[in-house]
Coordinates of C-alpha atoms in Angstrom, one line a residue:
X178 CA 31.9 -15.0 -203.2
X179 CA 32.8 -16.1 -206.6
X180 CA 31.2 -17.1 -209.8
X181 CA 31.4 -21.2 -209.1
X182 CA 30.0 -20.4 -205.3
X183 CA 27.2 -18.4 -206.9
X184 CA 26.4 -21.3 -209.9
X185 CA 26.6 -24.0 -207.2
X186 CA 24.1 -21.2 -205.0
X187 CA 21.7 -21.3 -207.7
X188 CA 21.7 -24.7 -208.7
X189 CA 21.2 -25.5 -204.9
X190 CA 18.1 -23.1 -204.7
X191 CA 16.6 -24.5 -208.0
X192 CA 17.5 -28.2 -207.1
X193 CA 15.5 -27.7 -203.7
X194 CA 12.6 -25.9 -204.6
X195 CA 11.8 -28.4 -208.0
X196 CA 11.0 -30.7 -205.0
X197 CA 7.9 -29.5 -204.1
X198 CA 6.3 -30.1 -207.4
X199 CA 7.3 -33.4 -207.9
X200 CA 6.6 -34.4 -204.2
X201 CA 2.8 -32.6 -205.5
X202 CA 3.0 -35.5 -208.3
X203 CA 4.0 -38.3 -206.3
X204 CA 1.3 -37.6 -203.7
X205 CA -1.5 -37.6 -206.1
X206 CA -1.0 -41.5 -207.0
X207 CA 1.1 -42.9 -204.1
X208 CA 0.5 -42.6 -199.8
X209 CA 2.6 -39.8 -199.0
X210 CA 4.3 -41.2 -196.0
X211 CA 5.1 -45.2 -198.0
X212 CA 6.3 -42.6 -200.7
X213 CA 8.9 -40.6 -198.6
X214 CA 9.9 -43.5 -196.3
X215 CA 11.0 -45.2 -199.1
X216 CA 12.4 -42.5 -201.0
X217 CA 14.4 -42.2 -197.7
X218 CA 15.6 -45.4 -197.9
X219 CA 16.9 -45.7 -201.8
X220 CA 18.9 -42.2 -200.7
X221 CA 20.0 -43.3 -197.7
X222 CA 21.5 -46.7 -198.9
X223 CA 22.9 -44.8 -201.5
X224 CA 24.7 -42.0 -199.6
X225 CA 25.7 -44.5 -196.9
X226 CA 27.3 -46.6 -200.0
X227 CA 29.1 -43.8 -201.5
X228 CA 30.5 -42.5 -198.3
X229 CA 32.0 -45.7 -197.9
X230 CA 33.7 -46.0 -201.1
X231 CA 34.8 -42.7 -199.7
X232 CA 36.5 -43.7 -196.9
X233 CA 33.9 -41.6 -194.3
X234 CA 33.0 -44.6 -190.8
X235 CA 29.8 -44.7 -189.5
X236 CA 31.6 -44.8 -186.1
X237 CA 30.1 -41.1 -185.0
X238 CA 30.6 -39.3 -182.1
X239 CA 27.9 -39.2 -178.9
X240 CA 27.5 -36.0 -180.2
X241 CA 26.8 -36.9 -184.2
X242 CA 24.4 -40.1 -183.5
X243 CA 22.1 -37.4 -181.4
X244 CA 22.3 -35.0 -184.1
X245 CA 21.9 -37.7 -186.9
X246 CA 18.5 -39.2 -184.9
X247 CA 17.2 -35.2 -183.8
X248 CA 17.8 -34.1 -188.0
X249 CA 16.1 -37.9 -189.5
X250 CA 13.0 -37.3 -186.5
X251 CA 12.7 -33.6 -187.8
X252 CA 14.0 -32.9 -190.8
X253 CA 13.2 -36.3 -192.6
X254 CA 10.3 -37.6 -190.5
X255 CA 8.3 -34.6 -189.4
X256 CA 9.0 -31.6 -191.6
X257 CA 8.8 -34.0 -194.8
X258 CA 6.7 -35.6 -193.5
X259 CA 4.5 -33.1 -192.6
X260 CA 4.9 -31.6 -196.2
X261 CA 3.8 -34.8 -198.2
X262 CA 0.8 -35.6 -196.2
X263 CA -0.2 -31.4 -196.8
X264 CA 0.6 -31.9 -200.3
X265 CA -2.3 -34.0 -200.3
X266 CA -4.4 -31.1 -200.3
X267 CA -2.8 -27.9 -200.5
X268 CA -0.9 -26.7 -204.0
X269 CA 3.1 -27.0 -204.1
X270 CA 3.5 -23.8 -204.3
X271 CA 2.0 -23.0 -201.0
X272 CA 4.4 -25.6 -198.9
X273 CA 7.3 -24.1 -200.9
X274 CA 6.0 -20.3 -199.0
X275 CA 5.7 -21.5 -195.8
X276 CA 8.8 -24.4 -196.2
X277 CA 11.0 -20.7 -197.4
X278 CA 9.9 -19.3 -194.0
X279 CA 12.1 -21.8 -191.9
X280 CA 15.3 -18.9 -191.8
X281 CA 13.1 -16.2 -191.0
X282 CA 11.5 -18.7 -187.7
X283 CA 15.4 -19.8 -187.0
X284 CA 16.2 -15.7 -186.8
X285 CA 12.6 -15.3 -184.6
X286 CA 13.0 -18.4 -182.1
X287 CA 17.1 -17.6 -181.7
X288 CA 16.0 -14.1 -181.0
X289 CA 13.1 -14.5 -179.0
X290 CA 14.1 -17.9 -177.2
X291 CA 18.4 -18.2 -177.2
X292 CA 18.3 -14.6 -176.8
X293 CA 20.7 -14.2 -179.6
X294 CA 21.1 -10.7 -181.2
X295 CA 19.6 -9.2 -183.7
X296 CA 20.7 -6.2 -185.9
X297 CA 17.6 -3.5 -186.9
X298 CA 18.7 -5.1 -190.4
X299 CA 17.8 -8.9 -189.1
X300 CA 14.6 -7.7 -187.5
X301 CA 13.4 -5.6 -190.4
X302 CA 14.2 -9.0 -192.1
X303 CA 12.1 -10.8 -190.3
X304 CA 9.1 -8.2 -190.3
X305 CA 9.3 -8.0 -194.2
X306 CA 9.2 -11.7 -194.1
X307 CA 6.3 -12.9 -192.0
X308 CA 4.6 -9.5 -193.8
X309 CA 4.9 -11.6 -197.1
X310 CA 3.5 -14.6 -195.7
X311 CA 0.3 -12.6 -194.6
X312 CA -0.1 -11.1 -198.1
X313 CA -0.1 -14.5 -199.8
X314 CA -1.7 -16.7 -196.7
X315 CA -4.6 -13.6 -196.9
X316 CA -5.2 -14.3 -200.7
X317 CA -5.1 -18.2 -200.5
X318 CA -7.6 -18.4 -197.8
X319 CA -10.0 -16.3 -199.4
X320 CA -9.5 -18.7 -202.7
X321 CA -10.3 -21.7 -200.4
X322 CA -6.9 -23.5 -199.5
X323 CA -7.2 -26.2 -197.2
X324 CA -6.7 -25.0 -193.7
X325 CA -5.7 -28.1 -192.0
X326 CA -2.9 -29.1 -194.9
X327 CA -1.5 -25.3 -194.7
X328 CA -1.3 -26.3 -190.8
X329 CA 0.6 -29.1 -191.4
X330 CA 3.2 -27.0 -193.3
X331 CA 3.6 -24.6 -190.8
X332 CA 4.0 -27.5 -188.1
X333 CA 6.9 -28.9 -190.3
X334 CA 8.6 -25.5 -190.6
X335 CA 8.8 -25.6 -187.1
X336 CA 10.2 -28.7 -186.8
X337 CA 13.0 -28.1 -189.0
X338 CA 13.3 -24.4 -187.2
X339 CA 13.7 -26.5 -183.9
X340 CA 16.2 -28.8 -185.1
X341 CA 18.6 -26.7 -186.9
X342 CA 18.5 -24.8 -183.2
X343 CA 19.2 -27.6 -181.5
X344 CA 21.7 -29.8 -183.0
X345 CA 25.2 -27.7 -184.3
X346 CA 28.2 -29.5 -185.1
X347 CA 26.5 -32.6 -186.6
X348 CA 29.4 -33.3 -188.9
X349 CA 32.0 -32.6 -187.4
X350 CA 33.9 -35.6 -185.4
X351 CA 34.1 -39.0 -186.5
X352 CA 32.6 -40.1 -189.7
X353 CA 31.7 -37.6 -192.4
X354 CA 29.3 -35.4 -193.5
X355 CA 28.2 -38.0 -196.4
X356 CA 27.7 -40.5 -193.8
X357 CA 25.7 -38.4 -191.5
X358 CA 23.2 -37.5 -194.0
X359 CA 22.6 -41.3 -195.1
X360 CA 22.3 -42.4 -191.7
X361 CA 19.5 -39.5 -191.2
X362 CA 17.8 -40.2 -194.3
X363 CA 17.8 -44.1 -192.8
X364 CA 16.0 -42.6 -189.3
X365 CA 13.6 -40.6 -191.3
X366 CA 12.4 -43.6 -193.1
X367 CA 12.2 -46.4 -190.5
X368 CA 10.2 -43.5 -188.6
X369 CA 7.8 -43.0 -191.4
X370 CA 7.9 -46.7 -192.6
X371 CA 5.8 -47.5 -189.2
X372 CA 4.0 -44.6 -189.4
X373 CA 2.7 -45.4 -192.6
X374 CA 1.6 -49.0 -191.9
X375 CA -0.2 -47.7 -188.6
X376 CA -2.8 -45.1 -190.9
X377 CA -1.9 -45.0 -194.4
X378 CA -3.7 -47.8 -196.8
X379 CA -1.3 -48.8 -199.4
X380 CA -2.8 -47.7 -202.7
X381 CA -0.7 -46.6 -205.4
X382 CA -1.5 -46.1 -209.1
X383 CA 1.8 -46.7 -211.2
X384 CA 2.1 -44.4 -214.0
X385 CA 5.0 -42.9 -216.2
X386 CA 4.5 -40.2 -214.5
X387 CA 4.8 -41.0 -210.9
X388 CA 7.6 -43.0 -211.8
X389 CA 9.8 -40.0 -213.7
X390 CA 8.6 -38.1 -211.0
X391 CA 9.8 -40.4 -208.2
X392 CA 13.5 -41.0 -209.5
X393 CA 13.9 -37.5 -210.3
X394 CA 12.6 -36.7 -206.0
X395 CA 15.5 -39.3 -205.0
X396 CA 18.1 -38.1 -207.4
X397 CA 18.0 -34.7 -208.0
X398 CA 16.8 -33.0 -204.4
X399 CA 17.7 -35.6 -202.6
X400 CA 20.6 -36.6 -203.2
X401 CA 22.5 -33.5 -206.3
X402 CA 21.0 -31.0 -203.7
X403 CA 22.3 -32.4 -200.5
X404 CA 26.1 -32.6 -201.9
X405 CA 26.0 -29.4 -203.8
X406 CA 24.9 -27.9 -200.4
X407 CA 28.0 -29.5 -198.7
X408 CA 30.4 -28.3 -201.7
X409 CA 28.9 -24.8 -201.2
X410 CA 29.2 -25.1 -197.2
X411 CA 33.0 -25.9 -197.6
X412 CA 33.6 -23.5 -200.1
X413 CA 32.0 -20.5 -198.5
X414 CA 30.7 -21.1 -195.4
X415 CA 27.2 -22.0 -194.1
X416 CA 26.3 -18.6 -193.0
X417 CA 26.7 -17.2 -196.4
X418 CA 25.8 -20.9 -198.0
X419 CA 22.4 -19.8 -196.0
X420 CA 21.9 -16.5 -198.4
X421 CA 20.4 -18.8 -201.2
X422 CA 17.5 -20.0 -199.8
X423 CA 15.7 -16.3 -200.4
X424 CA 15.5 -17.9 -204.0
X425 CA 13.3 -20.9 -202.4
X426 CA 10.1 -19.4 -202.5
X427 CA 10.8 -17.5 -205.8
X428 CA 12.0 -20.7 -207.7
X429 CA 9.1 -22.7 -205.9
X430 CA 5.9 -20.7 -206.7
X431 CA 7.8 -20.7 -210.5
X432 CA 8.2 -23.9 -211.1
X433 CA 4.6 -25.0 -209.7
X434 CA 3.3 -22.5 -212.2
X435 CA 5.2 -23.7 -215.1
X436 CA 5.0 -27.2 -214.7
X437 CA 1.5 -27.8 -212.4
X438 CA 0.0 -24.6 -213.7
X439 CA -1.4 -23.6 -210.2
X440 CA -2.1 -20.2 -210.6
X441 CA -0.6 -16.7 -209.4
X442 CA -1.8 -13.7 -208.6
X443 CA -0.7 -10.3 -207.5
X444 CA -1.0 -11.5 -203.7
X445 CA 1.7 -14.2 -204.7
X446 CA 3.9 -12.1 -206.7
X447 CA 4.1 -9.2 -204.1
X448 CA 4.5 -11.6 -201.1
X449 CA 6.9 -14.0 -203.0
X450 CA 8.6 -10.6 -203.6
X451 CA 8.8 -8.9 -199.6
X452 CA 9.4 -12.6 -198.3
X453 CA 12.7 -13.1 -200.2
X454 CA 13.9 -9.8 -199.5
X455 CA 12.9 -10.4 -195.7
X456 CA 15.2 -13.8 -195.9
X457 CA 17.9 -12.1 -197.6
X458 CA 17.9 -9.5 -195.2
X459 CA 18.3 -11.8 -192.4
X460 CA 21.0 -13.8 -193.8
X461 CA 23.4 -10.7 -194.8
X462 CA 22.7 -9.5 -190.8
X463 CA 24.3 -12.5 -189.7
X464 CA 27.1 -12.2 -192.3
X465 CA 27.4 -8.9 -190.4
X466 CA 27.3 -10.5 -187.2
X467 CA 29.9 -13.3 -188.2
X468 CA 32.7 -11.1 -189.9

C-alpha cells in the first residue's frame, strides 16, 4: 500500500465519519427522513449527471438493478434512515460506535450464517470488537442514552450488514460504478420521500447553520466520500480498501467532541480503543484469507 492509497484511506475515514455530526445538526431543525430523502435526491441527480458526462449507461445488468434497489432499500433507506431518525435522540458519537460495528457483524453473520472461515486472528477480531461496544454501550446506558434511538442504530447496522452480504458484484456489468451509486441514492430517497409524508410533519427551522451543515452532508460524505472510496477500491482493492474503516469510530467520537462537545469518558476512550483494533484485526484476516 502506498502513500496516495493511505492519504485517500484517511481522507475516506475522516470524510465518513464528519457525517455523523452534521446529520446530528441537520436533525435538530429539519424531519430527519424529508432531510435525507432529499439529500438523496440533490446527490443522486448529481452522480447520475456526472456519470453521464462520463460516458457510464444506466442500462444495468438483471444483476446490477437488484443490487442498485437491495443497497438504496438498505443502505440509503433503512440504515440512514435508521441513523437520522436515532439522531433525534441519541448523541453522534454514539451512531458513529455502533454504525463502525457493521465489519465486525459482516465477519459474525458470514461466519455464523454463510459458513465462511474465519482465522483465530478474525475471531479474536471480532471478540475485541463487540467487547468495545459493551464497554461504551455499559457507560452510556448508565448516563441515560435513549434506548429506543440506540435500537434504531443497531437495526440499521444490520441492514447494511445484510446487504453488503447479499448483493456482490454490483458494479460490475453494464453501466458504471458512478451510475450505480446515483441510481441507489435515487431508491433511497423515493423510499424515504413516502415514508416521510406518511409520519413525519414537515417542520423545519432554516438557519445558517442547518444550511452550512446540509450542503456540506451532500457534498463532502456524500458525494467526495463515495468517489474517493471508488478511487481507493480500484487502486487497492476492497478488501484492503475495507482496513480504513477501524478509523470510523475513532474519527467519529473525535469530531462529535470537537465540534458538538458531547462528552468522553474513559468508557469511550478504552472502547473506541479495543473496537478499532477488533475491526482492524478482522480486515488484515481477510487480507490473509485473500493473498
Amino acid at each position: 500500500m502506498d502513500l496516495r492509497a493511505i492519504g485517500m484511506g484517511l481522507a475516506f475515514a475522516l470524510m465518513w465519519s464528519s457525517a455523523f455530526t452534521s446529520t446530528h445538526i441537520i436533525v435538530a431543525e429539519a424531519p430527519p427522513l424529508a432531510a435525507l430523502s432529499v439529500r438523496f435526491l440533490i446527490s443522486g441527480l448529481l452522480g447520475i449527471a456526472l456519470a453521464l458526462a462520463l460516458g457510464q449507461s444506466w442500462r444495468l445488468s438483471r444483476a446490477q438493478w437488484r443490487a442498485t434497489f437491495i443497497f438504496g432499500l438498505c443502505q440509503n433507506a433503512l440504515y440512514l434512515g435508521f441513523n437520522w431518525v436515532a439522531m433525534t435522540t441519541v448523541e453522534a458519537s454514539v451512531a458513529a460506535i455502533i454504525a463502525s460495528t457493521m465489519p465486525l457483524i459482516v465477519g459474525a453473520l458470514g461466519w455464523i450464517v454463510f459458513r465462511e472461515r474465519l482465522s483465530p486472528l478474525g475471531l479474536g477480531g471480532l471478540i475485541a470488537g463487540f467487547a468495545g461496544v459493551a464497554i461504551i454501550m455499559g457507560g452510556r446506558l448508565q448516563g441515560g442514552v435513549d434506548p429506543f434511538g440506540l435500537m434504531l442504530c443497531i437495526f440499521g447496522a444490520l441492514a447494511l450488514a445484510v446487504a453488503t452480504l447479499t448483493v456482490r458484484g454490483a458494479s460490475s456489468g453494464g453501466g458504471g460504478v458512478l451510475m450505480v451509486v446515483g441510481l441507489q441514492m435515487l431508491v433511497g430517497a423515493a423510499i424515504l420521500a413516502v415514508v416521510s409524508v406518511l409520519i413525519e410533519p414537515l417542520q423545519v427551522t432554516v438557519t445558517p447553520r442547518l444550511a452550512y451543515a446540509f450542503i456540506y452532508t451532500v457534498i463532502v460524505p456524500g458525494l467526495a466520500a463515495t468517489w474517493v472510496w471508488f478511487q481507493l477500491v480500484g487502486r487497492i482493492g476492497a478488501v484492503r480498501a475495507a482496513t480504513f474503516h477501524f478509523l470510523t469510530p475513532v474519527f467519529g467520537v473525535t469530531i462529535a467532541a470537537l465540534v458538538l462537545g458531547e462528552p468522553l469518558d474513559w468508557h469511550d476512550a478504552l472502547g473506541v480503543a479495543v473496537i478499532a483494533l477488533g475491526i482492524l484485526a478482522v480486515q488484515l484476516s481477510k487480507q490473509k484469507r485473500v493473498q
